[in-house]
PDB file of C-alpha atoms in Angstrom:
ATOM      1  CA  UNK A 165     -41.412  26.027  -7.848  1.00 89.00           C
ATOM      2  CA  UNK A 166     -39.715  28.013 -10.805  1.00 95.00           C
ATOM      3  CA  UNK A 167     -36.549  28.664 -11.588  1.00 97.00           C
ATOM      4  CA  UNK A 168     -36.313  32.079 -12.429  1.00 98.00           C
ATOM      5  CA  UNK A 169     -33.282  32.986 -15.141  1.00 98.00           C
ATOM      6  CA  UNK A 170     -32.331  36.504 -16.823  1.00 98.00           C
ATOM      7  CA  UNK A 171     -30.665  36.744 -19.971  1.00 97.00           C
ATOM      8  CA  UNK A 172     -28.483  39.288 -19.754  1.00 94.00           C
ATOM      9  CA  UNK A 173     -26.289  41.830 -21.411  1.00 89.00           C
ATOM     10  CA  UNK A 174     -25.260  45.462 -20.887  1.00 83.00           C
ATOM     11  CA  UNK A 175     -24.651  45.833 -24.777  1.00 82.00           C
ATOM     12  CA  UNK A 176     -27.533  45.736 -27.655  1.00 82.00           C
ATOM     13  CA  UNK A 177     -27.528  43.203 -30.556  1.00 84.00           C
ATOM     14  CA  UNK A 178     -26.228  40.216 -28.961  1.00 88.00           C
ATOM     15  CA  UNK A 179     -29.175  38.297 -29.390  1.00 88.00           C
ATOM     16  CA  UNK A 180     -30.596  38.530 -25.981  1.00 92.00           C
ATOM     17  CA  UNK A 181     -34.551  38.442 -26.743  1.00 94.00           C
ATOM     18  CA  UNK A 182     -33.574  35.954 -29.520  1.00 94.00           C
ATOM     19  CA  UNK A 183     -31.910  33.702 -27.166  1.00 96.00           C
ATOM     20  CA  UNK A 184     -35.324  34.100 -24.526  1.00 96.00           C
ATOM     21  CA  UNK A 185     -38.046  33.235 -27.155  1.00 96.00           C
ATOM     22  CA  UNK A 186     -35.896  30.003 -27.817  1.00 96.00           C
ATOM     23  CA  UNK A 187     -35.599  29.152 -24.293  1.00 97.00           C
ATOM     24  CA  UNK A 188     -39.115  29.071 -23.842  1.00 97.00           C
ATOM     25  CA  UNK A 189     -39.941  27.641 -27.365  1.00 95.00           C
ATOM     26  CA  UNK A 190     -37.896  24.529 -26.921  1.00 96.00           C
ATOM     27  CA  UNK A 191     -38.917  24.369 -22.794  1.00 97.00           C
ATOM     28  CA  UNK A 192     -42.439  24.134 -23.950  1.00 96.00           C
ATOM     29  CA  UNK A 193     -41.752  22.021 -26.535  1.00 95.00           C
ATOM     30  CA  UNK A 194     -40.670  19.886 -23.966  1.00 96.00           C
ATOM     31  CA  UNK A 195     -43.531  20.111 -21.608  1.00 96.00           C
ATOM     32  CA  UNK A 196     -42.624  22.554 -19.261  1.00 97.00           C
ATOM     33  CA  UNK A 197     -44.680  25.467 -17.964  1.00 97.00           C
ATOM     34  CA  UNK A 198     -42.756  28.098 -18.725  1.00 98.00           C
ATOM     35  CA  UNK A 199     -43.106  32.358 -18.094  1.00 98.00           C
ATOM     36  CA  UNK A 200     -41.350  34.692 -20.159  1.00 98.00           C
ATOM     37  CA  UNK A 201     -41.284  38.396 -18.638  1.00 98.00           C
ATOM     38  CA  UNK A 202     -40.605  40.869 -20.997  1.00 97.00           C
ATOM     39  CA  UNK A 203     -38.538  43.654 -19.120  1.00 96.00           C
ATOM     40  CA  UNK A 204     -37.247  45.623 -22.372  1.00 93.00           C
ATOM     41  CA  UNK A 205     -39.326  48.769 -23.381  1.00 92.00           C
ATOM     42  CA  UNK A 206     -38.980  47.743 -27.320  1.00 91.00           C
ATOM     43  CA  UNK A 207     -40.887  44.746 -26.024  1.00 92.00           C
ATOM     44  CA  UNK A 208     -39.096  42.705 -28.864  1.00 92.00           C
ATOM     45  CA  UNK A 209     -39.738  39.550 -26.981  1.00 95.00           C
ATOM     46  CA  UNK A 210     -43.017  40.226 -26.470  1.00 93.00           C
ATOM     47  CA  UNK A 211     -43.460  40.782 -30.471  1.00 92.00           C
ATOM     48  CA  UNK A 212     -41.311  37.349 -31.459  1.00 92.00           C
ATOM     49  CA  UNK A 213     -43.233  35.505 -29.178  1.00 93.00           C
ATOM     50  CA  UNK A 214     -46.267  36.761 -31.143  1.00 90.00           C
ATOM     51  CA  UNK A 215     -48.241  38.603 -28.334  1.00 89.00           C
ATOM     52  CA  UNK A 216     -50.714  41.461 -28.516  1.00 83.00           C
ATOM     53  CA  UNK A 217     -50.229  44.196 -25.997  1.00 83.00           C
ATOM     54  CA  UNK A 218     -52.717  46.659 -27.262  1.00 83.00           C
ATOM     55  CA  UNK A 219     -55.631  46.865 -24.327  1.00 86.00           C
ATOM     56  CA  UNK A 220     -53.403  44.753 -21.657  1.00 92.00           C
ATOM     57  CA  UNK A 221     -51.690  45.410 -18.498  1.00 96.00           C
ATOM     58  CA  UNK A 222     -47.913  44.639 -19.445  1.00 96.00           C
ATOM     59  CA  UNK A 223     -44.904  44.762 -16.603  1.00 96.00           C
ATOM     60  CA  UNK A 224     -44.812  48.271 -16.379  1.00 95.00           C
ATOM     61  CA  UNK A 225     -48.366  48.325 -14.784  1.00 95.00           C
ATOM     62  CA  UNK A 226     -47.134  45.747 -12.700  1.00 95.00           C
ATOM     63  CA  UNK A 227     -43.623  47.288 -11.388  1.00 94.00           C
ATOM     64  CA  UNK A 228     -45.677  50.916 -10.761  1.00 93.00           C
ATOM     65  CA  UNK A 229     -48.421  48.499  -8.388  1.00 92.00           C
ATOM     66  CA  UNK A 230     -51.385  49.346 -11.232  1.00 94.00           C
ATOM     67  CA  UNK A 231     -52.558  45.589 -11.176  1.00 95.00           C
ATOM     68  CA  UNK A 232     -51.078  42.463  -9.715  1.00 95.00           C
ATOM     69  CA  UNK A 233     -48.769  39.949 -12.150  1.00 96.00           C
ATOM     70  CA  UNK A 234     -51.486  37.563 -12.553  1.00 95.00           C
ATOM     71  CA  UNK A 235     -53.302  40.548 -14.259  1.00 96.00           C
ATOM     72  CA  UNK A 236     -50.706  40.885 -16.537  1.00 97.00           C
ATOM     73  CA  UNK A 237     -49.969  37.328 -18.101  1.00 97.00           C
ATOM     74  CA  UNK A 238     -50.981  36.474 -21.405  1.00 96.00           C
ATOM     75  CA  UNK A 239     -51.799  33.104 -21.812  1.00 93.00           C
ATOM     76  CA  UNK A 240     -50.091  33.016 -25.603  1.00 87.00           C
ATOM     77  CA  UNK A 241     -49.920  29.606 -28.000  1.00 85.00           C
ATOM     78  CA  UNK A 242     -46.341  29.033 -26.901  1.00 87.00           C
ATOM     79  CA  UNK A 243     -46.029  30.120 -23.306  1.00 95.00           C
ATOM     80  CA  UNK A 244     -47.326  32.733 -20.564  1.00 97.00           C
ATOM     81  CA  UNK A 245     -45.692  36.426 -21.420  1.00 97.00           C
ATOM     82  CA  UNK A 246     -45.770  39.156 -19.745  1.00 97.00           C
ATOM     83  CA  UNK A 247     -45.450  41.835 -21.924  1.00 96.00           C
ATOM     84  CA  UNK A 248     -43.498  45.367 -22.318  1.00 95.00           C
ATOM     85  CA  UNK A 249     -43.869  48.754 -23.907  1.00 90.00           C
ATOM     86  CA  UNK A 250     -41.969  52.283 -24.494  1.00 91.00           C
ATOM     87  CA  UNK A 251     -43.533  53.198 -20.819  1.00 90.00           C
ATOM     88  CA  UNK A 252     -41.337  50.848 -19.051  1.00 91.00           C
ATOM     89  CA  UNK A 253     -38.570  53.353 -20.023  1.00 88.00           C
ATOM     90  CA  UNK A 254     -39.655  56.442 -18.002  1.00 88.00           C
ATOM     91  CA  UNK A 255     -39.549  53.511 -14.881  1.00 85.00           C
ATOM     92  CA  UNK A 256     -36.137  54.895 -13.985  1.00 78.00           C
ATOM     93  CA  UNK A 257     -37.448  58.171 -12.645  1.00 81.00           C
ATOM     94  CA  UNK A 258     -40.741  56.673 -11.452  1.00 84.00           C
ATOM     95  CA  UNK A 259     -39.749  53.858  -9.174  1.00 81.00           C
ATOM     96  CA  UNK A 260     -37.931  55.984  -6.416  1.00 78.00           C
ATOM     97  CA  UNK A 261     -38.808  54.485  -3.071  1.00 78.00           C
ATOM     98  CA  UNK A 262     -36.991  52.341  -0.655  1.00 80.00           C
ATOM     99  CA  UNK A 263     -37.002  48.825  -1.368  1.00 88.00           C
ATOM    100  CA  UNK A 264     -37.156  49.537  -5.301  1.00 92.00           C
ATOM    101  CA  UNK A 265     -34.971  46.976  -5.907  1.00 94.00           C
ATOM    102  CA  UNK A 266     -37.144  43.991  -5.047  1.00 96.00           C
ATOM    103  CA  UNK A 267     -40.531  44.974  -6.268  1.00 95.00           C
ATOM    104  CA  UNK A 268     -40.051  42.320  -9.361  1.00 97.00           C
ATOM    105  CA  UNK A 269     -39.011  39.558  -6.473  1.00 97.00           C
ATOM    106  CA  UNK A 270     -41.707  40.270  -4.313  1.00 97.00           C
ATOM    107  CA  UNK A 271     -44.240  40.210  -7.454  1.00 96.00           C
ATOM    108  CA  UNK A 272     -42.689  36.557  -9.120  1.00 98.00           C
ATOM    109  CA  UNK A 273     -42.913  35.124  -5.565  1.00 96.00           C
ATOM    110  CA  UNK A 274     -46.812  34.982  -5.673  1.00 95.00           C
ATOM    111  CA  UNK A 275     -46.367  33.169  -9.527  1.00 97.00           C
ATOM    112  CA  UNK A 276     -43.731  30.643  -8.536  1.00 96.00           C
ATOM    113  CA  UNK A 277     -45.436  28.081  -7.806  1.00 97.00           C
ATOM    114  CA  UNK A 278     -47.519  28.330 -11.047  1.00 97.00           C
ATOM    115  CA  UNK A 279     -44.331  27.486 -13.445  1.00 98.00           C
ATOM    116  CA  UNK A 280     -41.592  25.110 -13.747  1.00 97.00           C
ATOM    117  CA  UNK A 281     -39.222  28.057 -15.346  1.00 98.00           C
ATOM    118  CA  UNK A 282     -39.517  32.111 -15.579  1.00 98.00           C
ATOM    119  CA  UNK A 283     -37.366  33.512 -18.227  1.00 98.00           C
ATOM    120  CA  UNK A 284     -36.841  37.441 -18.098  1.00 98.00           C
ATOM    121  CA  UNK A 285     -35.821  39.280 -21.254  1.00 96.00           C
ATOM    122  CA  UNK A 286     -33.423  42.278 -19.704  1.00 94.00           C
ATOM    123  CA  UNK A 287     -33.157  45.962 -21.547  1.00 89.00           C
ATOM    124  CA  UNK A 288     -29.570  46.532 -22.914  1.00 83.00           C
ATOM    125  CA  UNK A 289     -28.572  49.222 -19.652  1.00 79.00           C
ATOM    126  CA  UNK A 290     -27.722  48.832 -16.561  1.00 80.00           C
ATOM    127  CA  UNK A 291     -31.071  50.169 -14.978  1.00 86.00           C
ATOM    128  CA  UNK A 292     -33.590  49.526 -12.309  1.00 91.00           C
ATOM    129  CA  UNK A 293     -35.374  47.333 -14.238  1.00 93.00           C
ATOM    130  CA  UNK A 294     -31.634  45.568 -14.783  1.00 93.00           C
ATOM    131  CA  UNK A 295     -31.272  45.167 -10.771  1.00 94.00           C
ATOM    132  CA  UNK A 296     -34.554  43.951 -10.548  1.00 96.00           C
ATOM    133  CA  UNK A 297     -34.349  41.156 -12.824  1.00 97.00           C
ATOM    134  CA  UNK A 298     -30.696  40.214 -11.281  1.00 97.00           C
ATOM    135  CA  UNK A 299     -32.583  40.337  -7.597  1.00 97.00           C
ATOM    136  CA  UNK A 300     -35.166  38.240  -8.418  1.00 98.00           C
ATOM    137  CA  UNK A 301     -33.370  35.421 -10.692  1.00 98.00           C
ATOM    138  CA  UNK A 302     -31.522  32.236  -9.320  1.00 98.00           C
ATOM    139  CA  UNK A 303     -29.578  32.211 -12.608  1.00 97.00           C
ATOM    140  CA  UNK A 304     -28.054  34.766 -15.369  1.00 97.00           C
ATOM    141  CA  UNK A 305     -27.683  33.785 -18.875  1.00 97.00           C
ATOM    142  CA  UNK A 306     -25.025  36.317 -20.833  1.00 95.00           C
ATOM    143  CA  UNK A 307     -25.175  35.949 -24.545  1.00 94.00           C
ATOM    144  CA  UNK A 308     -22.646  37.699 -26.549  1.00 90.00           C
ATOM    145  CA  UNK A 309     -20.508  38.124 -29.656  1.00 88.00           C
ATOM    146  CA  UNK A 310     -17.505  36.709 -30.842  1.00 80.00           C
ATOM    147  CA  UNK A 311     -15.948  40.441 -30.856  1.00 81.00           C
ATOM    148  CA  UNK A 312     -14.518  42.788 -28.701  1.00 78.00           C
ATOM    149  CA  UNK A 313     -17.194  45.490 -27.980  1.00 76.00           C
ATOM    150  CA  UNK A 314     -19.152  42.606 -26.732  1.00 75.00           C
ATOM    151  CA  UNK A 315     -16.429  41.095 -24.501  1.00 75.00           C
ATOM    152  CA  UNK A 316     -16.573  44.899 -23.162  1.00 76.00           C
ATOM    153  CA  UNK A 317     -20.355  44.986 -22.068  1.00 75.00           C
ATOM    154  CA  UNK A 318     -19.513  41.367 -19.894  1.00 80.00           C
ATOM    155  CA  UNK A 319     -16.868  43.314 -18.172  1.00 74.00           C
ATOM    156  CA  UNK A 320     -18.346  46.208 -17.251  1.00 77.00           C
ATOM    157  CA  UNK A 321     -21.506  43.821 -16.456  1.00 85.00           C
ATOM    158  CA  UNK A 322     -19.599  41.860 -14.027  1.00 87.00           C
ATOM    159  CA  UNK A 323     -19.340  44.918 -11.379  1.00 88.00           C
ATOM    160  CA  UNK A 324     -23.316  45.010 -11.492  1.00 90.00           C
ATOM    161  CA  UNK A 325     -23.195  41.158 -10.849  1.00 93.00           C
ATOM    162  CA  UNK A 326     -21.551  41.577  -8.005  1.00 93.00           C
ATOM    163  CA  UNK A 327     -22.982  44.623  -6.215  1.00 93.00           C
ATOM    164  CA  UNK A 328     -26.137  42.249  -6.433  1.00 95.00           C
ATOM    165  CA  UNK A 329     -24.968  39.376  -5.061  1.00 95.00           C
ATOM    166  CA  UNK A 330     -23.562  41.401  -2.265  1.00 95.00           C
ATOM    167  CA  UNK A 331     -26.279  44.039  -1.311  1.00 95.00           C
ATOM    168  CA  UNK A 332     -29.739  42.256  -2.999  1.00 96.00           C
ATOM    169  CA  UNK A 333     -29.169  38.143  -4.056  1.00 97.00           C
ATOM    170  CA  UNK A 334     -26.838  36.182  -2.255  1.00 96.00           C
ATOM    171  CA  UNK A 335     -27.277  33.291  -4.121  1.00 96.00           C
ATOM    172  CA  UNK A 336     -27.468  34.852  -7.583  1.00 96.00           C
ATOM    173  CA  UNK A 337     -25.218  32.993 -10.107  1.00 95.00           C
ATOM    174  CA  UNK A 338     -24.191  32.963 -13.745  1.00 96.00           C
ATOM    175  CA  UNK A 339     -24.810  30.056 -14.974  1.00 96.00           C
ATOM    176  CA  UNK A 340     -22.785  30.794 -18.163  1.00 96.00           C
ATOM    177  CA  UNK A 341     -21.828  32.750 -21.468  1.00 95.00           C
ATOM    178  CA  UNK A 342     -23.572  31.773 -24.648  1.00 96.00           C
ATOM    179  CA  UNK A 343     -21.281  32.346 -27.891  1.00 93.00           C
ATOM    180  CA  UNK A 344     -24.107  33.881 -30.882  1.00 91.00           C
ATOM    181  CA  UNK A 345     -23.306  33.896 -34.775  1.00 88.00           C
ATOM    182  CA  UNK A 346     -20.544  32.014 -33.820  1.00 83.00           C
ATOM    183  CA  UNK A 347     -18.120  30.865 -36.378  1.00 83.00           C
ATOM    184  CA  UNK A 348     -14.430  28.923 -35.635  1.00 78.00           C
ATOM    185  CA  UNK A 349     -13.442  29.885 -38.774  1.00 80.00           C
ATOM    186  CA  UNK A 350     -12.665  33.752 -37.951  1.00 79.00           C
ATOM    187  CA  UNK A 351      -9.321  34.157 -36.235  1.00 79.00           C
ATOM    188  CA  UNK A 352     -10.802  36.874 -34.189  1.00 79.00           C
ATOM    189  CA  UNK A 353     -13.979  34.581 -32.890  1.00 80.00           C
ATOM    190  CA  UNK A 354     -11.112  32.174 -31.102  1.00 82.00           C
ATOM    191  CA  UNK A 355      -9.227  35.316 -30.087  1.00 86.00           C
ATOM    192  CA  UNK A 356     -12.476  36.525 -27.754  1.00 83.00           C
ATOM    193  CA  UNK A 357     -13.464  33.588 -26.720  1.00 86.00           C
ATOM    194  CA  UNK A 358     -10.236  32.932 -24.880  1.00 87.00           C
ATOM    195  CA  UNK A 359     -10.717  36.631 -23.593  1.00 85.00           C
ATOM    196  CA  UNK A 360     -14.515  35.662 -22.851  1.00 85.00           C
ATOM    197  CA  UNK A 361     -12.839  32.177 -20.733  1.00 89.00           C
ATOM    198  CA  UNK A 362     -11.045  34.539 -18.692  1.00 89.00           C
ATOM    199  CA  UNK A 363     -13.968  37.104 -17.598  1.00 87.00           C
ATOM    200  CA  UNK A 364     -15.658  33.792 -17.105  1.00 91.00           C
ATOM    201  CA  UNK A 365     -13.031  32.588 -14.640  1.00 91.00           C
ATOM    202  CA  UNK A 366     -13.984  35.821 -12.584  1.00 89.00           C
ATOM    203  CA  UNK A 367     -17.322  35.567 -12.694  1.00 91.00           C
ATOM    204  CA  UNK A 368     -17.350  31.654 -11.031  1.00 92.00           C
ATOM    205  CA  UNK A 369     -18.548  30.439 -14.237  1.00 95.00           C
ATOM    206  CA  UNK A 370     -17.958  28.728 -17.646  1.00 94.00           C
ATOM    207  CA  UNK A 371     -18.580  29.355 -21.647  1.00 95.00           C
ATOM    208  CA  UNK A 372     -21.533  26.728 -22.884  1.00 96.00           C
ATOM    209  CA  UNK A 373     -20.149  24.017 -24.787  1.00 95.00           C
ATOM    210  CA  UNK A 374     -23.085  24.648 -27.695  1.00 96.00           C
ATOM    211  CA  UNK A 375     -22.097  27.737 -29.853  1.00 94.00           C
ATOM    212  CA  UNK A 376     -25.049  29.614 -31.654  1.00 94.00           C
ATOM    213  CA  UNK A 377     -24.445  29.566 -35.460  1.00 91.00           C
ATOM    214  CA  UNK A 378     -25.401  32.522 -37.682  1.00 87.00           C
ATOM    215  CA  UNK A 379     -29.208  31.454 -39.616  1.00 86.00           C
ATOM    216  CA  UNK A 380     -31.303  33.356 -41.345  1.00 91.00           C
ATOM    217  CA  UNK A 381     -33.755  31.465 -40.182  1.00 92.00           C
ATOM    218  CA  UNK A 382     -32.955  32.981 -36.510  1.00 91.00           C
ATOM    219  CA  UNK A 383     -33.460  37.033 -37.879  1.00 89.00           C
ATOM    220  CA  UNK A 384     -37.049  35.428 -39.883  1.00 92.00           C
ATOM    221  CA  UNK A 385     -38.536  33.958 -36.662  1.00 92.00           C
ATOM    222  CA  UNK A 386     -39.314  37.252 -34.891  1.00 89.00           C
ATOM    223  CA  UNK A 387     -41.547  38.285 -37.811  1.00 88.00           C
ATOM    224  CA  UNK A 388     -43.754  35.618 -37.972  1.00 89.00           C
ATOM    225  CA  UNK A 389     -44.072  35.630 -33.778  1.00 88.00           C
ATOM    226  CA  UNK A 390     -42.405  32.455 -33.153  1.00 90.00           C
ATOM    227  CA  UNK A 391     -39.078  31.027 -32.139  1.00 92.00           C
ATOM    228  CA  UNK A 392     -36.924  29.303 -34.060  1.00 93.00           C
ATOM    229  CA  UNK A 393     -37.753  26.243 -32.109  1.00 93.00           C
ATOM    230  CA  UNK A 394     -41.143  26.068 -33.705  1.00 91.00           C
ATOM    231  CA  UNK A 395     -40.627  28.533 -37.171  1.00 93.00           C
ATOM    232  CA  UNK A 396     -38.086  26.415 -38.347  1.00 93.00           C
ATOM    233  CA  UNK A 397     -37.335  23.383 -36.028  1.00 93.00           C
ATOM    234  CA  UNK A 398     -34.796  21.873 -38.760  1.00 94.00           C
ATOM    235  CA  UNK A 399     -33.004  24.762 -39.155  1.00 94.00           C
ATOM    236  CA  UNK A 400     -28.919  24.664 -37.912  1.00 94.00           C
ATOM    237  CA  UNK A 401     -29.848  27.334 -35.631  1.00 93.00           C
ATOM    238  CA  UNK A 402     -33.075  25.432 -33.717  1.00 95.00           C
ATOM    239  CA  UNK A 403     -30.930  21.899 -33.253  1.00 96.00           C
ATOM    240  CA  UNK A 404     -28.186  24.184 -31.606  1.00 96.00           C
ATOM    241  CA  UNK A 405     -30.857  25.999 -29.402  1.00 96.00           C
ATOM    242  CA  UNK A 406     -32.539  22.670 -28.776  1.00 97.00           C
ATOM    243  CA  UNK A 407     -28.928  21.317 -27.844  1.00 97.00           C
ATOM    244  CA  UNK A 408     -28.009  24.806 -25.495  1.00 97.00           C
ATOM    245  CA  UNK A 409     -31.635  24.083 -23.582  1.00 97.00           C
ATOM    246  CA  UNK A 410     -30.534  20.470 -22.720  1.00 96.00           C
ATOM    247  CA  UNK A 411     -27.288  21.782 -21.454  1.00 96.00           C
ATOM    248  CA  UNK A 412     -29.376  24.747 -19.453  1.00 96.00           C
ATOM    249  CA  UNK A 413     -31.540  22.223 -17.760  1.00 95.00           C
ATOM    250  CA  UNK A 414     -29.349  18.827 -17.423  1.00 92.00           C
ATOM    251  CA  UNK A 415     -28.334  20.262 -13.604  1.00 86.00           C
ATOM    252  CA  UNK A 416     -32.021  20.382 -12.745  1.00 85.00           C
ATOM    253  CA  UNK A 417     -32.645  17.309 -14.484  1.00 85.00           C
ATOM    254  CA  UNK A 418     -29.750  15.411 -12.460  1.00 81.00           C
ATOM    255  CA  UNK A 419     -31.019  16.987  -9.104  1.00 80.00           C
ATOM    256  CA  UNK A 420     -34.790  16.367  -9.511  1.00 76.00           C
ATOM    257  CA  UNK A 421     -33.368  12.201 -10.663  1.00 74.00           C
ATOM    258  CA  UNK A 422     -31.205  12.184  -7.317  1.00 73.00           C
ATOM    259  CA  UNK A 423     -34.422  13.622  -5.181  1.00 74.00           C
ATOM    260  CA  UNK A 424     -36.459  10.879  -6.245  1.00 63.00           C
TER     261      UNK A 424
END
């Protein structure tokens, strides 16, 4: 059964899509059977991970009950996607009936069994589509910046967080903050992230110990439609996203060890 896990943040640029295409790069890598939902209407994650949504059902068909998710997947070279485009972002004012909150729950529960992780790419807003990726996940990922309009988008996210876990997903958690283009060098990046450890505290959860360097070889991957993982699996920036996925999964590794 999947483990479903957003990555998540109210503000733009923080490497959110960048962080999903190297989650599921360096989980397949490693022989998992891994999902990626694209919930952004840029579909930027359904670009870097080099899929063609011309002619296909993408998520929107699925959220508006055009076509089941099965319909939807793309079976693409590095994992299943299911794709975006610009009409997920007239949902808003589409999805207006009771219950709206769940439809993405209700849809991933017939797909669960199918993968070992489901990794949803979330729009930069606090939306619909937002709630229903927080309502259907056991897990929330929140990248950010080492600076202070980024610390702002956690704090304001954290009210969302918890309406959710009280009114739609009990046992939704945040399973941490991931520092991007992070470099100890800048007064100001040591600054936040003591900031970042205290918004942490509140949310019942902890900074990753692996910090996300600045690469170039992190803006190229996009471009050619892969992850770093596989465009340049030498780079500074794969070994650190290869080093963040073993910290990810190491809980689920430990349980499935103690299960038998």
């Amino acid at each position: 059964m999947a483990k479903i896990i957003a990555v998540t943040n109210q503000k733009g640029g923080v490497g959110k899509t960048t962080t999903c295409a190297a989650i599921c790069g360096g989980l397949s890598e490693m022989g998992y059977k891994v999902l990626a939902v694209d919930l952004d209407p840029q579909g930027n994650l359904s670009f870097s991970l080099g899929v063609e949504v011309e002619d296909n059902y993408t998520i929107y068909d699925v959220l508006k009950d055009n076509c089941d998710i099965d319909d939807a997947i793309i079976h693409g070279e590095m994992c299943d996607v299911v794709p975006s485009n610009i009409l997920l972002s007239g949902l808003e004012l589409e999805m207006t009936g009771v219950g709206r909150e769940y439809v993405l729950r209700e849809q991933l529960n017939y797909i669960k069994k199918d993968y070992d992780y489901i990794i949803l790419d979330t729009p930069p807003a606090l939306s619909v589509l937002t709630i229903n990726a927080y309502t259907a996940s056991d897990e929330l990922i929140i990248p950010m910046l080492c600076e202070i309009l980024s610390l702002q988008g956690i704090a304001q996210l954290k009210q969302t967080i918890f309406a959710v876990k009280r009114y739609y997903n009990k046992s939704l958690c945040v399973r941490g903050i991931l520092l991007n283009k992070y470099n100890s060098r800048f007064t100001l990046t040591k600054e936040v992230e003591e900031l970042a450890q205290m918004i942490a505290k509140q949310l019942d959860t902890t900074i990753f110990n692996t910090k996300i360097s600045a690469c170039v070889s992190i803006a190229e991957a996009p471009a050619h439609g892969e992850s770093i993982i596989t465009y340049s699996p030498k780079s500074k920036g794969a070994l650190e996203f290869k080093e963040f996925i073993n910290e990810l999964i190491e809980p689920d590794i430990a349980k499935k060890s103690k299960n038998g």
